[in-house]
Amino acid sequence: MQQRILILHTGGTIGMEASADGYRPAQNFSALLAEKLRGYALPAYDLVQLDMLIDSADLCPNDWSRIACPLTEQWNNYDGFIVLHGTDTMAYTASALSFILHEMDKPVIMTGSQIPLGSASTDALNNLLNSFFLAVNPDIKEVCICFDGRLLRGNRSTKVNSMNLDAFDSPNLLWLGEIGVDLHLNNQLLLSAGPLNPRALTFDPSAVAILTIFPGIQASMVEQILKIDGLKGLILRNYGVGNVPSRNSALIQVIEDAVKRGIVVVNVSQCLAGGVFQDTYASGSILSRIGVTSGCDMTTEAAFAKLHYLLSCGESADVIRNKISVPLRGESI
Ligand code: ASP
């Protein structure tokens, strides 16, 4: 029987066209896609799109549920799935989907492009053709990003380039695969299969914030954020292996008070690669003493999505603090 995939179009440059105000969603993407794919020997596909296409810069955590829903509803009807998504927040959505969908027995391949499919020099066609190929590969049973010939674990990925076609990388994990003349898969890295058992979750956009530490940051600035109504978790992007300005005792006090109030504070590194080793320096171990949790080598995107996910599951702050550093879907060591 011919293999069949479902393409879910959520928005992004891949389906946009130029206008006087800049790129905006193109009319009749379905016809354009059919025209561009004509003549290639590909699996059969159906295309569905979100009611309102999103420039992924506008994406909110609750859109993760809107994206997960058509996949879970159609899970048994297809051999694999392609999610077309804007590049700006693709790594956040890929991370969130990996937690929401959790175990799976089919590939979910996210892709997009830096240049619209309708433009002459587009990278979209290459990304699409590679994604078709990967979406029916029986060895892949996880949420991946396929971009510029790279197959990356979704929750390990980050957008590293705003202009070049190799826009994504996974600095703390080898690529899961590379598509050149042939497909080379790093089989030993791929997650094993499990039955899909997703939870219908809703996400509260005010529940989690991300804050980057910088030289001279004031306790009062951090305090304002930690007092936001509804805030339950903070991703703190610290220096190097997870260090903070530890001689700023007012700053440390503000963070400690928040932890005592039940806010989960997760320490991730501002560095692209490496991760957090919180007890290496006195300027990091102070965070262990006041109850800040190490985000290990997670990307900011994965830590953010994981914290949202655990909060949506209704876990208590103490349980979340324990679960944050334990990999759920290969997002950390
Ligand atoms: N702003 C676009 C988006 O993320 C950029 C892109 O798709 O490359 O939707």
Short mmCIF file of C-alpha atoms and ligand atoms in Angstrom, two decimals:
data_model
loop_
_atom_site.label_atom_id
_atom_site.label_comp_id
_atom_site.label_asym_id
_atom_site.label_seq_id
_atom_site.Cartn_x
_atom_site.Cartn_y
_atom_site.Cartn_z
CA MET A 1 0.00 0.00 0.00
CA GLN A 2 1.29 3.48 -0.81
CA GLN A 3 2.63 5.37 2.19
CA ARG A 4 0.69 8.45 3.17
CA ILE A 5 1.70 11.46 5.21
CA LEU A 6 -0.21 14.33 6.73
CA ILE A 7 1.24 17.81 6.25
CA LEU A 8 0.10 20.32 8.85
CA HIS A 9 0.70 23.90 7.72
CA THR A 10 0.90 26.25 10.70
CA GLY A 11 2.41 29.27 8.94
CA GLY A 12 5.88 30.75 8.56
CA THR A 13 8.00 31.97 5.67
CA ILE A 14 7.63 28.71 3.75
CA GLY A 15 4.02 29.60 2.89
CA MET A 16 4.39 33.36 2.63
CA GLU A 17 4.58 35.83 -0.22
CA ALA A 18 5.99 39.33 -0.48
CA SER A 19 3.68 42.29 0.16
CA ALA A 20 4.17 46.02 0.68
CA ASP A 21 4.30 45.32 4.44
CA GLY A 22 6.78 42.45 4.16
CA TYR A 23 6.11 38.72 3.97
CA ARG A 24 2.56 37.57 4.75
CA PRO A 25 0.68 34.23 4.32
CA ALA A 26 0.24 33.42 0.60
CA GLN A 27 -3.16 32.74 -0.92
CA ASN A 28 -3.67 29.18 -2.07
CA PHE A 29 -0.61 27.51 -0.58
CA SER A 30 -2.15 24.14 -1.37
CA ALA A 31 -2.00 24.74 -5.14
CA LEU A 32 1.54 26.12 -4.92
CA LEU A 33 2.68 23.07 -2.96
CA ALA A 34 1.10 20.67 -5.46
CA GLU A 35 2.75 22.52 -8.35
CA LYS A 36 6.21 22.50 -6.72
CA LEU A 37 6.03 18.80 -5.82
CA ARG A 38 4.77 17.70 -9.24
CA GLY A 39 7.05 15.17 -10.92
CA TYR A 40 8.78 13.87 -7.77
CA ALA A 41 8.23 10.28 -6.66
CA LEU A 42 6.90 10.96 -3.17
CA PRO A 43 4.52 9.36 -0.68
CA ALA A 44 0.93 10.51 -1.03
CA TYR A 45 -0.04 13.39 1.22
CA ASP A 46 -2.95 15.33 2.61
CA LEU A 47 -2.55 18.95 3.62
CA VAL A 48 -4.37 20.58 6.51
CA GLN A 49 -3.76 24.04 7.83
CA LEU A 50 -4.49 25.90 11.02
CA ASP A 51 -7.60 28.10 10.83
CA MET A 52 -5.36 31.11 11.17
CA LEU A 53 -1.79 30.76 9.91
CA ILE A 54 0.79 32.06 12.37
CA ASP A 55 3.94 34.05 11.78
CA SER A 56 5.68 32.04 14.47
CA ALA A 57 6.87 35.26 16.12
CA ASP A 58 3.22 35.57 17.21
CA LEU A 59 3.00 32.05 18.58
CA CYS A 60 1.76 31.54 22.15
CA PRO A 61 2.10 28.40 24.30
CA ASN A 62 -1.54 27.51 23.75
CA ASP A 63 -0.86 27.24 20.01
CA TRP A 64 1.17 24.12 20.88
CA SER A 65 -2.12 22.37 21.68
CA ARG A 66 -3.68 23.61 18.41
CA ILE A 67 -0.71 22.08 16.58
CA ALA A 68 -0.68 18.80 18.56
CA CYS A 69 -4.42 18.22 18.17
CA PRO A 70 -4.63 17.44 14.41
CA LEU A 71 -1.62 15.15 14.75
CA THR A 72 -3.10 13.09 17.58
CA GLU A 73 -6.55 12.98 15.95
CA GLN A 74 -5.09 11.65 12.70
CA TRP A 75 -2.32 9.52 14.23
CA ASN A 76 -3.63 6.16 13.05
CA ASN A 77 -4.45 7.33 9.54
CA TYR A 78 -0.94 8.20 8.37
CA ASP A 79 2.58 6.74 8.24
CA GLY A 80 4.16 9.99 9.35
CA PHE A 81 3.69 13.72 9.76
CA ILE A 82 5.27 16.94 8.50
CA VAL A 83 4.64 20.16 10.40
CA LEU A 84 5.36 23.34 8.43
CA HIS A 85 6.26 26.08 10.87
CA GLY A 86 7.99 29.46 10.97
CA THR A 87 11.63 29.29 11.91
CA ASP A 88 11.51 31.96 14.65
CA THR A 89 9.93 29.74 17.31
CA MET A 90 10.17 26.33 15.65
CA ALA A 91 12.55 25.07 18.34
CA TYR A 92 10.04 26.01 21.08
CA THR A 93 7.21 24.17 19.31
CA ALA A 94 9.39 21.16 18.51
CA SER A 95 10.32 20.94 22.20
CA ALA A 96 6.72 21.33 23.34
CA LEU A 97 5.44 18.71 20.87
CA SER A 98 8.08 16.25 22.04
CA PHE A 99 6.71 16.50 25.59
CA ILE A 100 3.00 16.68 24.68
CA LEU A 101 3.12 13.74 22.26
CA HIS A 102 5.69 11.95 24.42
CA GLU A 103 6.22 8.36 23.24
CA MET A 104 5.39 7.70 19.61
CA ASP A 105 5.73 5.11 16.90
CA LYS A 106 5.97 7.39 13.82
CA PRO A 107 8.06 10.36 12.72
CA VAL A 108 6.95 13.96 13.24
CA ILE A 109 9.19 16.11 11.06
CA MET A 110 9.08 19.88 11.49
CA THR A 111 10.39 22.06 8.72
CA GLY A 112 10.07 25.51 7.19
CA SER A 113 12.35 27.75 5.19
CA GLN A 114 14.27 30.97 5.14
CA ILE A 115 12.88 31.88 1.70
CA PRO A 116 9.22 31.34 0.65
CA LEU A 117 8.34 28.28 -1.44
CA GLY A 118 7.11 30.55 -4.22
CA SER A 119 10.45 32.39 -4.60
CA ALA A 120 12.94 31.33 -7.26
CA SER A 121 15.88 30.76 -4.90
CA THR A 122 13.85 29.01 -2.20
CA ASP A 123 15.29 26.54 0.28
CA ALA A 124 11.75 25.32 0.99
CA LEU A 125 11.65 22.70 -1.76
CA ASN A 126 14.83 21.00 -0.53
CA ASN A 127 13.56 21.03 3.05
CA LEU A 128 10.19 19.66 1.95
CA LEU A 129 11.59 16.85 -0.20
CA ASN A 130 13.93 15.77 2.60
CA SER A 131 11.04 15.89 5.08
CA PHE A 132 8.86 13.69 2.84
CA PHE A 133 11.63 11.15 2.75
CA LEU A 134 12.12 11.24 6.55
CA ALA A 135 8.42 11.27 7.44
CA VAL A 136 8.06 7.70 6.18
CA ASN A 137 11.31 6.41 7.67
CA PRO A 138 10.37 3.62 10.11
CA ASP A 139 13.49 4.20 12.24
CA ILE A 140 12.37 7.68 13.34
CA LYS A 141 9.90 7.82 16.23
CA GLU A 142 10.33 11.28 17.61
CA VAL A 143 9.80 14.97 16.90
CA CYS A 144 12.64 16.24 14.69
CA ILE A 145 13.57 19.37 12.80
CA CYS A 146 14.71 18.82 9.23
CA PHE A 147 16.50 21.84 7.80
CA ASP A 148 19.19 22.31 5.17
CA GLY A 149 20.04 18.61 5.06
CA ARG A 150 20.25 18.23 8.85
CA LEU A 151 18.00 16.00 10.90
CA LEU A 152 17.99 17.30 14.47
CA ARG A 153 16.23 16.22 17.65
CA GLY A 154 13.50 18.82 18.03
CA ASN A 155 14.01 19.44 21.74
CA ARG A 156 17.78 19.81 21.27
CA SER A 157 17.49 22.31 18.44
CA THR A 158 17.92 26.03 18.35
CA LYS A 159 17.82 28.64 15.60
CA VAL A 160 21.45 29.67 15.14
CA ASN A 161 21.35 31.79 12.01
CA SER A 162 18.79 34.38 10.93
CA MET A 163 20.09 34.71 7.35
CA ASN A 164 21.84 31.53 6.19
CA LEU A 165 20.02 28.45 5.01
CA ASP A 166 21.61 26.31 7.75
CA ALA A 167 19.40 28.06 10.28
CA PHE A 168 19.23 25.26 12.88
CA ASP A 169 21.69 23.24 14.89
CA SER A 170 21.65 21.08 18.01
CA PRO A 171 24.90 22.15 19.72
CA ASN A 172 24.64 19.66 22.61
CA LEU A 173 23.70 16.61 20.55
CA LEU A 174 25.13 15.22 17.34
CA TRP A 175 22.79 15.53 14.38
CA LEU A 176 20.38 12.59 14.24
CA GLY A 177 21.06 12.41 10.55
CA GLU A 178 22.36 14.10 7.46
CA ILE A 179 20.79 14.08 4.03
CA GLY A 180 23.18 14.42 1.13
CA VAL A 181 23.34 12.04 -1.81
CA ASP A 182 22.20 9.41 0.70
CA LEU A 183 20.57 9.56 4.08
CA HIS A 184 22.95 8.90 6.93
CA LEU A 185 21.09 8.24 10.19
CA ASN A 186 22.82 8.15 13.59
CA ASN A 187 20.74 5.15 14.61
CA GLN A 188 22.24 4.81 18.08
CA LEU A 189 20.90 8.28 18.98
CA LEU A 190 17.31 7.76 17.86
CA LEU A 191 14.64 7.33 20.52
CA SER A 192 12.85 4.01 20.66
CA ALA A 193 9.16 3.56 19.87
CA GLY A 194 6.28 3.63 22.31
CA PRO A 195 2.51 3.92 21.99
CA LEU A 196 1.17 7.44 21.54
CA ASN A 197 -0.65 8.50 24.69
CA PRO A 198 -0.88 12.29 24.56
CA ARG A 199 -2.55 14.46 27.17
CA ALA A 200 -4.89 17.26 26.18
CA LEU A 201 -3.23 20.19 27.87
CA THR A 202 -3.84 23.90 28.07
CA PHE A 203 -0.98 26.31 28.60
CA ASP A 204 -1.08 29.55 30.53
CA PRO A 205 1.15 32.12 28.78
CA SER A 206 1.79 33.98 32.04
CA ALA A 207 3.04 30.86 33.85
CA VAL A 208 6.67 30.92 32.66
CA ALA A 209 9.12 33.73 31.89
CA ILE A 210 12.69 33.76 30.56
CA LEU A 211 15.25 36.19 31.96
CA THR A 212 18.81 36.74 30.77
CA ILE A 213 21.29 37.78 33.44
CA PHE A 214 23.57 40.66 32.35
CA PRO A 215 26.35 42.71 33.97
CA GLY A 216 24.80 45.19 36.39
CA ILE A 217 21.36 43.56 36.58
CA GLN A 218 19.41 45.00 39.50
CA ALA A 219 17.49 43.00 42.11
CA SER A 220 14.51 45.31 41.58
CA MET A 221 14.32 44.39 37.89
CA VAL A 222 14.21 40.69 38.67
CA GLU A 223 11.75 41.29 41.49
CA GLN A 224 9.29 42.92 39.07
CA ILE A 225 9.30 39.85 36.88
CA LEU A 226 9.03 37.43 39.78
CA LYS A 227 5.94 39.29 41.00
CA ILE A 228 4.00 38.94 37.73
CA ASP A 229 0.49 37.63 38.39
CA GLY A 230 0.25 33.94 37.58
CA LEU A 231 4.00 33.37 37.25
CA LYS A 232 4.93 29.88 38.39
CA GLY A 233 8.30 29.33 36.77
CA LEU A 234 11.33 31.28 35.60
CA ILE A 235 14.05 30.20 33.19
CA LEU A 236 17.15 32.09 34.27
CA ARG A 237 19.77 32.34 31.52
CA ASN A 238 23.02 32.61 33.44
CA TYR A 239 26.67 32.89 32.49
CA GLY A 240 28.85 29.95 31.43
CA VAL A 241 28.27 26.84 33.55
CA GLY A 242 25.40 28.59 35.33
CA ASN A 243 26.94 31.45 37.28
CA VAL A 244 25.21 34.59 38.60
CA PRO A 245 26.48 37.87 40.08
CA SER A 246 26.72 36.20 43.49
CA ARG A 247 28.06 39.26 45.33
CA ASN A 248 24.75 41.02 44.56
CA SER A 249 23.11 39.79 47.75
CA ALA A 250 19.86 41.68 47.03
CA LEU A 251 19.56 39.80 43.76
CA ILE A 252 20.19 36.43 45.41
CA GLN A 253 17.63 37.29 48.10
CA VAL A 254 14.95 38.11 45.52
CA ILE A 255 15.51 34.77 43.80
CA GLU A 256 15.54 32.88 47.10
CA ASP A 257 12.28 34.53 48.18
CA ALA A 258 10.65 33.51 44.89
CA VAL A 259 11.77 29.89 45.32
CA LYS A 260 10.31 29.93 48.86
CA ARG A 261 7.01 31.24 47.43
CA GLY A 262 6.87 28.14 45.20
CA ILE A 263 8.21 29.56 41.93
CA VAL A 264 10.36 27.03 40.07
CA VAL A 265 13.58 28.72 38.94
CA VAL A 266 15.60 26.81 36.34
CA ASN A 267 19.24 27.61 35.57
CA VAL A 268 20.24 27.38 31.89
CA SER A 269 23.40 28.64 30.22
CA GLN A 270 23.65 31.63 27.91
CA CYS A 271 26.29 29.64 26.01
CA LEU A 272 25.21 27.84 22.85
CA ALA A 273 26.98 24.62 23.85
CA GLY A 274 28.07 22.95 27.05
CA GLY A 275 25.39 23.45 29.69
CA VAL A 276 25.03 24.08 33.40
CA PHE A 277 27.30 22.56 36.03
CA GLN A 278 25.94 24.59 38.88
CA ASP A 279 28.40 23.70 41.60
CA THR A 280 31.62 24.41 39.67
CA TYR A 281 32.00 27.98 40.98
CA ALA A 282 30.91 29.65 44.21
CA SER A 283 29.00 32.04 41.92
CA GLY A 284 26.91 29.06 40.78
CA SER A 285 26.71 26.84 43.86
CA ILE A 286 24.89 29.63 45.68
CA LEU A 287 21.96 28.84 43.39
CA SER A 288 21.94 25.22 44.56
CA ARG A 289 21.80 26.47 48.15
CA ILE A 290 18.75 28.67 47.52
CA GLY A 291 16.80 25.97 45.64
CA VAL A 292 17.39 26.90 41.99
CA THR A 293 17.25 23.82 39.75
CA SER A 294 19.89 23.02 37.14
CA GLY A 295 18.61 22.85 33.58
CA CYS A 296 21.68 20.70 32.72
CA ASP A 297 22.47 20.98 29.01
CA MET A 298 18.93 21.82 27.89
CA THR A 299 18.37 24.58 25.39
CA THR A 300 16.42 27.57 26.68
CA GLU A 301 13.59 26.51 24.38
CA ALA A 302 13.44 22.97 25.79
CA ALA A 303 13.63 24.18 29.40
CA PHE A 304 10.83 26.69 28.73
CA ALA A 305 8.58 24.12 27.04
CA LYS A 306 9.32 21.46 29.66
CA LEU A 307 8.48 23.81 32.52
CA HIS A 308 5.23 24.79 30.80
CA TYR A 309 4.45 21.11 30.17
CA LEU A 310 5.05 20.02 33.78
CA LEU A 311 3.02 22.96 35.11
CA SER A 312 0.15 22.11 32.73
CA CYS A 313 0.22 18.53 33.99
CA GLY A 314 -0.58 19.98 37.41
CA GLU A 315 2.65 18.88 39.08
CA SER A 316 3.65 20.59 42.32
CA ALA A 317 6.71 22.86 42.49
CA ASP A 318 8.68 20.21 44.40
CA VAL A 319 7.90 17.48 41.89
CA ILE A 320 8.79 19.79 39.01
CA ARG A 321 12.12 20.68 40.64
CA ASN A 322 12.94 16.97 40.70
CA LYS A 323 11.71 16.28 37.18
CA ILE A 324 13.38 19.21 35.43
CA SER A 325 16.84 17.64 35.39
CA VAL A 326 15.59 14.16 34.41
CA PRO A 327 15.28 13.67 30.63
CA LEU A 328 11.73 12.99 29.46
CA ARG A 329 12.33 12.78 25.70
CA GLY A 330 16.08 13.00 25.19
CA GLU A 331 16.22 16.76 25.84
CA SER A 332 19.21 16.57 28.19
CA ILE A 333 22.01 14.27 29.28
N1 ASP B 1 8.82 35.20 11.04
C1 ASP B 1 8.84 33.92 10.34
C2 ASP B 1 8.21 32.89 11.25
O1 ASP B 1 8.84 32.44 12.16
C3 ASP B 1 10.24 33.56 10.00
C4 ASP B 1 10.39 32.24 9.27
O2 ASP B 1 9.50 31.45 9.07
O3 ASP B 1 11.53 31.97 8.84
O4 ASP B 1 7.06 32.56 11.08
#
